[in-house]
Coordinates of C-alpha atoms and ligand atoms in Angstrom, one line a residue:
X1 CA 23.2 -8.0 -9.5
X2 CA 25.5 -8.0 -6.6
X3 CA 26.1 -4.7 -4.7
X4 CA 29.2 -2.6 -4.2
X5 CA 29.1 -1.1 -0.8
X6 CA 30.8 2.2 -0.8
X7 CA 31.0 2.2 2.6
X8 CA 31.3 -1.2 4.0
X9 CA 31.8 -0.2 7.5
X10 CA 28.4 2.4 7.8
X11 CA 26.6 0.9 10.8
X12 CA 23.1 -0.6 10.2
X13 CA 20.1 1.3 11.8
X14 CA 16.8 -0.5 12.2
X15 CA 14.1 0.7 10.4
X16 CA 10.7 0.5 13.1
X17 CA 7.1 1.6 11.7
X18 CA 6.5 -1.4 9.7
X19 CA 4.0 -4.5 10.7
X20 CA 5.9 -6.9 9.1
X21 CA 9.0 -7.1 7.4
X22 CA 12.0 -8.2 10.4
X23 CA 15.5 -7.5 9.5
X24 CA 14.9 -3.9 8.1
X25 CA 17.9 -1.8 8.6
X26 CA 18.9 1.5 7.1
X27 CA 22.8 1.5 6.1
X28 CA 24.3 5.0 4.7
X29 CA 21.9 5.9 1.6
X30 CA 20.1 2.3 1.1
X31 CA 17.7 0.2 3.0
X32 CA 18.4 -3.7 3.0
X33 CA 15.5 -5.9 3.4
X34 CA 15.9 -9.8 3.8
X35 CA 15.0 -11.6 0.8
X36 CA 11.4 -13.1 0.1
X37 CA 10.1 -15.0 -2.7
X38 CA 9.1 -12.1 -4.1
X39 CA 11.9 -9.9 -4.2
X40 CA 13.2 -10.5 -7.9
X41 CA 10.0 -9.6 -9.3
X42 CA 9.5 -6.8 -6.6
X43 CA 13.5 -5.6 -8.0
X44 CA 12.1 -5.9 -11.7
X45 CA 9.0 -3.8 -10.9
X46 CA 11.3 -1.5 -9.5
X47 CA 13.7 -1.6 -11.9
X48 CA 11.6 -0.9 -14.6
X49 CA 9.5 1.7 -13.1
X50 CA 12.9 3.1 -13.1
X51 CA 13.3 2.6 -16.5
X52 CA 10.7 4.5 -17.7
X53 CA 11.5 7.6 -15.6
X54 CA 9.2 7.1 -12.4
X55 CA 10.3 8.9 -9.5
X56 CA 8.1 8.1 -6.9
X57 CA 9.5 4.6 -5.7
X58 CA 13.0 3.5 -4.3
X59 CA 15.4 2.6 -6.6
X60 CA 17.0 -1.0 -6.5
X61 CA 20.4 -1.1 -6.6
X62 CA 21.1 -4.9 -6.2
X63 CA 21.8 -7.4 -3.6
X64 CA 24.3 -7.2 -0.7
X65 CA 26.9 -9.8 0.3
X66 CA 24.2 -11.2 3.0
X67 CA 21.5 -11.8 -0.3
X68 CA 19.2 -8.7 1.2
X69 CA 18.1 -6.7 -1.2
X70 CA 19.5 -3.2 -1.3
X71 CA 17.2 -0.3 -1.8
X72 CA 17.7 3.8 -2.1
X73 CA 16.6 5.1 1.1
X74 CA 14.3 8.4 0.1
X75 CA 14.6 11.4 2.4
X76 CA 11.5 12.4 4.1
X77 CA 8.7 12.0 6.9
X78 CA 6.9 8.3 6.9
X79 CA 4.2 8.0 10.0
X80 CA 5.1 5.9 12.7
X81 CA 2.5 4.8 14.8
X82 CA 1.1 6.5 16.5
X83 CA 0.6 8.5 13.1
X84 CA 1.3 12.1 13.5
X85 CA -1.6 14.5 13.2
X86 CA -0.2 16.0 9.6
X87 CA -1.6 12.4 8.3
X88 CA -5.8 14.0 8.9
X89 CA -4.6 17.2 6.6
X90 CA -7.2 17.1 3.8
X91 CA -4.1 18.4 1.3
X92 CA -1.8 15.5 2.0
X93 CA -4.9 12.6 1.2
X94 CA -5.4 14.6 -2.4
X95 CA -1.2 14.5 -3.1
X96 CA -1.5 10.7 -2.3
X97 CA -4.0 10.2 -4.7
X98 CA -2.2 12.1 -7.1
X99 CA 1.3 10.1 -6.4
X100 CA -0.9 6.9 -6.9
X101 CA -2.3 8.4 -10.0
X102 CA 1.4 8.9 -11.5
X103 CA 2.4 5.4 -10.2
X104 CA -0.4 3.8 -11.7
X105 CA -0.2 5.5 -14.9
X106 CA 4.0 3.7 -15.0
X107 CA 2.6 0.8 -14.0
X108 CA -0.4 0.5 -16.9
X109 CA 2.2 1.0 -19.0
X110 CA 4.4 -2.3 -18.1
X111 CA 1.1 -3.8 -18.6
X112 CA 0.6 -7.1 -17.0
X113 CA 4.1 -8.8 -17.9
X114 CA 4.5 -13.0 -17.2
X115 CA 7.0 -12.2 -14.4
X116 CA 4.4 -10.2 -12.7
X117 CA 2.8 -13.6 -11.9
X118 CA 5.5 -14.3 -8.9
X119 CA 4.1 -11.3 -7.2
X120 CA 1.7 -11.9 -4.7
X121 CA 0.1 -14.9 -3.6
X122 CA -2.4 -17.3 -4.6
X123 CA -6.1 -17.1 -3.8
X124 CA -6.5 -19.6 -0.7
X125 CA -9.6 -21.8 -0.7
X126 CA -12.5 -20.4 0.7
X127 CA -11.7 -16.9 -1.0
X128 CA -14.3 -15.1 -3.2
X129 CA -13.2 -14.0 -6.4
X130 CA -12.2 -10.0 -6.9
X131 CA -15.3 -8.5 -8.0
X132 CA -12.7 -5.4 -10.0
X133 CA -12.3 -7.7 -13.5
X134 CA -9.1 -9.1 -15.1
X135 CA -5.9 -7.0 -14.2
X136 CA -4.8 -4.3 -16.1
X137 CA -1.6 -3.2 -14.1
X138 CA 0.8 -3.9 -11.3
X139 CA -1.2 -2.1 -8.1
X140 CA 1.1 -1.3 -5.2
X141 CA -2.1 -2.0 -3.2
X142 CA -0.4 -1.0 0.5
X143 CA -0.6 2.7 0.7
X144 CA -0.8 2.8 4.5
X145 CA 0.6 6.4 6.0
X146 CA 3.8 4.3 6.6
X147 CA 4.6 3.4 3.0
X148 CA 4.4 6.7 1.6
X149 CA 7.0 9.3 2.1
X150 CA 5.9 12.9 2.2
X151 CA 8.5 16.0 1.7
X152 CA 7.2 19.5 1.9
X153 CA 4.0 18.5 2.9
X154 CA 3.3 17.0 -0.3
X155 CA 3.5 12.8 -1.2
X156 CA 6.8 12.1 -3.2
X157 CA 6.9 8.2 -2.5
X158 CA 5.6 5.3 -2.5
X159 CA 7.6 2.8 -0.6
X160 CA 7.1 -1.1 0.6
X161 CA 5.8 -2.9 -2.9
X162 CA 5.5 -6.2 -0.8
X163 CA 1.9 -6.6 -1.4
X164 CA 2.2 -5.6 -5.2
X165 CA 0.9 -7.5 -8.0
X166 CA -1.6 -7.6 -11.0
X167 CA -5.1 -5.7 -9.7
X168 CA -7.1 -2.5 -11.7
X169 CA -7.2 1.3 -11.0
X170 CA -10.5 0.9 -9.0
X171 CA -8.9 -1.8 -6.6
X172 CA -5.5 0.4 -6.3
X173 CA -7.7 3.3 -5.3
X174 CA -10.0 1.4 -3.2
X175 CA -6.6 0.6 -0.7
X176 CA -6.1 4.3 -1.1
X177 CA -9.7 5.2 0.2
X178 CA -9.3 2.6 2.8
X179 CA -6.3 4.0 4.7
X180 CA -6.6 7.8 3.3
X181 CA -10.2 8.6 3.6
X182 CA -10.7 6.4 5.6
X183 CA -13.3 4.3 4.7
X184 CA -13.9 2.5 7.7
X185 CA -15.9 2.8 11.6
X186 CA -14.5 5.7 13.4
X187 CA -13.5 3.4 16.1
X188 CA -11.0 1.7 14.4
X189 CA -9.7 4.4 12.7
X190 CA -5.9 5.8 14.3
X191 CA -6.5 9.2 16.6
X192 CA -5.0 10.9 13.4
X193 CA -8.3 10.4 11.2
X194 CA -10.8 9.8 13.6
X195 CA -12.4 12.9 12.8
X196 CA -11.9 12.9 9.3
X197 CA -15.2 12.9 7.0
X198 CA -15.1 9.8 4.7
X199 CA -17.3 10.8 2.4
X200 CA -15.6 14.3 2.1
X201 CA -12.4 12.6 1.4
X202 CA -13.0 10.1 -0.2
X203 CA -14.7 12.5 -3.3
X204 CA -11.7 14.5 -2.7
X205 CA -9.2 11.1 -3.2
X206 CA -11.2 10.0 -6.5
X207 CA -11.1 13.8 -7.8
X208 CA -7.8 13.8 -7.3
X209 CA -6.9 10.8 -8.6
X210 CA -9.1 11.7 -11.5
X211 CA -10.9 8.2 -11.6
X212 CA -13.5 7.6 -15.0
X213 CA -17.1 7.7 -14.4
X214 CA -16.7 3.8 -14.7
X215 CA -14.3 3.6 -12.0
X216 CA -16.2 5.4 -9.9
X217 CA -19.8 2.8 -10.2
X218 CA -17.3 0.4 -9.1
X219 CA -15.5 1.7 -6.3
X220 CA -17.8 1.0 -3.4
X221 CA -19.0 -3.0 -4.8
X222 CA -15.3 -3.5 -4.4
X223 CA -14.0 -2.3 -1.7
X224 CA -16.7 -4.3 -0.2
X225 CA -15.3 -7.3 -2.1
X226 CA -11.7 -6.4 -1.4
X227 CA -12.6 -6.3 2.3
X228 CA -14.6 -10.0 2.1
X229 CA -11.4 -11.1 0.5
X230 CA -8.7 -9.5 2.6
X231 CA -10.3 -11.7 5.7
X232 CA -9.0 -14.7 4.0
X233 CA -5.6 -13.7 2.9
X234 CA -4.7 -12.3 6.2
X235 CA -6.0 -15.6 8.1
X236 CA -4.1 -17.4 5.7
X237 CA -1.0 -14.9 5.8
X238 CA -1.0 -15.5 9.5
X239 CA -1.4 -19.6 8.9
X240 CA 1.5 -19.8 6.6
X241 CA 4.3 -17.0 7.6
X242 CA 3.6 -16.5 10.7
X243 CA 5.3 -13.3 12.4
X244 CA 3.9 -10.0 12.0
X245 CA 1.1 -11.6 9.9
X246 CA 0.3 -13.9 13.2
X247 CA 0.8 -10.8 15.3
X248 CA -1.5 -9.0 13.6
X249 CA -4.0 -11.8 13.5
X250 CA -3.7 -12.3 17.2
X251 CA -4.3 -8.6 17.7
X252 CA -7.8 -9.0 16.1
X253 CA -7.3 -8.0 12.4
X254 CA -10.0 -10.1 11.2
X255 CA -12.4 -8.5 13.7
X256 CA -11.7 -5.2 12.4
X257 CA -12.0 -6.2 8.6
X258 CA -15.5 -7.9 9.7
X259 CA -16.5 -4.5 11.1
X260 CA -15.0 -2.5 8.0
X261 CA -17.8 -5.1 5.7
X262 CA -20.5 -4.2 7.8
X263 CA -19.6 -0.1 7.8
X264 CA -19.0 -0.2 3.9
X265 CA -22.5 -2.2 3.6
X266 CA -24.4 0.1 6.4
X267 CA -22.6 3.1 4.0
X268 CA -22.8 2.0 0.3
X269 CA -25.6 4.2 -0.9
X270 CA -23.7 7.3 0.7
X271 CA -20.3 6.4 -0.3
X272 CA -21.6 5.9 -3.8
X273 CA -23.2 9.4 -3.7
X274 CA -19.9 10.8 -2.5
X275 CA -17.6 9.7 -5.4
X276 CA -20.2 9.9 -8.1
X277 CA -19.6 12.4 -10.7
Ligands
ADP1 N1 13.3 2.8 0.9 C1 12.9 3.4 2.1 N2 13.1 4.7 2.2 C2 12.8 5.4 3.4 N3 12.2 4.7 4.4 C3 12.0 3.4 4.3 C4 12.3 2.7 3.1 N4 11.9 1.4 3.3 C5 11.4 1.4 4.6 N5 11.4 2.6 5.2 C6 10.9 2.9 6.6 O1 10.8 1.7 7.3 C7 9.4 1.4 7.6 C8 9.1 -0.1 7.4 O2 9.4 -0.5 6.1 P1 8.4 -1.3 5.2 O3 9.1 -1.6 4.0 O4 7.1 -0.5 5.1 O5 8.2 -2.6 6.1 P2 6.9 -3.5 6.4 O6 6.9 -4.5 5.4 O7 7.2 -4.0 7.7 O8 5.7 -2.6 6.4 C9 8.6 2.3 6.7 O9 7.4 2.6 7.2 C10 9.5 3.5 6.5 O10 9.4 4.3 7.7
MG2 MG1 5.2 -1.0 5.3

């Protein structure tokens, strides 16, 4: 769907905080973002999260004369690194988890549609397979402090559905623990949460989110899993596109996922006791 610009002449702003995505502008009320092979699926998972009355995501409103896709941009505070204090507030973790909770309950209900294949990428060789059992929804599965907006104090956004595709509850709210409780060593953990109590959080996160007692036996098993498998995707990310994905690599990502398995294995028995009911 081609866009109508309302106001052709609005200058473009870049939009900084992100890892990855180059080209990001803001222009008036939208974002654009240059296109990627994902983007019409990412535009149909926004458009029908839309559909079915969803709030908490941009809106897609089409594709500009340049073929970026052209996004609402929602009003509010994202973290920027490095992340503001307000990030460690106990209060803001539980209204992520409840956001995610509301996304995810959209998302089940699209289901696991064909198109939702295109999202994501393959397994590369070499990768274990996800411990979390066949899909069941379309995770957002990147809900770093810089792809959620907060207003109020309170999360009203998720943002950034790059890294969507088909995954379960237990792996959306594993990413969720990752970033939010955070369930990895203190020192590589941003000044913002290096103080924060994992294990205190992360019972608040999964109360919040209101996880089953079944989710919960699983949580820890894979986020260990998730972590073994995230070392290959970003080594391959940074192989194949380069960038911010290189960048990253360079910068000694797959170090600090290498520590994060050997903190979630030093911690399983606590963790587990932490978000058991
Ligand atoms: N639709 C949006 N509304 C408000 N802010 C946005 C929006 N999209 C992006 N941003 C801002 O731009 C930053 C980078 O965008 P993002 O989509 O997360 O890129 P990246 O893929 O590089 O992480 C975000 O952290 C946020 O601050
Ligand atoms: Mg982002």
């Amino acid at each position: 769907m081609r866009y109508v610009e309302p106001e052709p002449d609005a200058p473009e702003v870049p939009l900084l905080g992100g890892d990855v995505t180059e080209g990001l502008v803001r222009k008036g009320g939208t974002v654009r973002r240059p296109a990627a092979p994902t983007s019409a699926a990412v535009a149909r998972l926004l458009r029908e999260l839309e559909a079915a009355g969803f709030d908490g995501a941009p809106r897609h409103l089409g594709t500009d004369d340049a073929g970026r896709e052209v996004l609402t941009f929602v009003e509010g505070d994202a973290a920027v690194r490095p992340w503001p204090e307000w990030i460690g507030e106990p209060e803001r973790a539980g209204s992520v988890a409840r956001l995610v909770r509301r996304y995810d309950d959209a998302a089940e209900r699209l289901g696991v549609p064909e198109w939702s294949r295109e999202l994501g990428m393959p397994d590369p060789a070499g990768s274990p397979p996800t411990l979390a059992g066949p899909p069941t929804l379309i995770g957002h599965l990147d809900v770093t402090p810089e792809n959620v907006v907060f207003r109020d104090g309170a999360a009203v956004s998720l943002i950034d559905f790059d890294l969507a595709r088909p995954a379960t509850r237990v792996e959306e709210l594993a990413n969720v623990l990752l970033w939010w409780a955070p369930w990895m060593p203190a020192e590589d953990r941003e000044e913002a949460l290096r103080d924060a109590d994992p294990f205190e959080r992360g019972r608040l996160i999964v109360d919040e989110y209101g996880m089953s007692a079944a989710g919960r036996a699983q949580l820890v098993r894979v986020s260990q899993s998730i972590a073994v498998r995230s070392w290959h995707s970003m080594r391959h990310r940074a192989e194949t596109l380069g960038g911010g994905w290189a960048r990253m690599w360079q910068e000694g990502v797959g170090d600090r996922i290498v520590r994060r398995q050997e903190w979630l294995e030093s911690q399983a028995d606590a963790l587990e006791a932490a978000v058991r009911f």
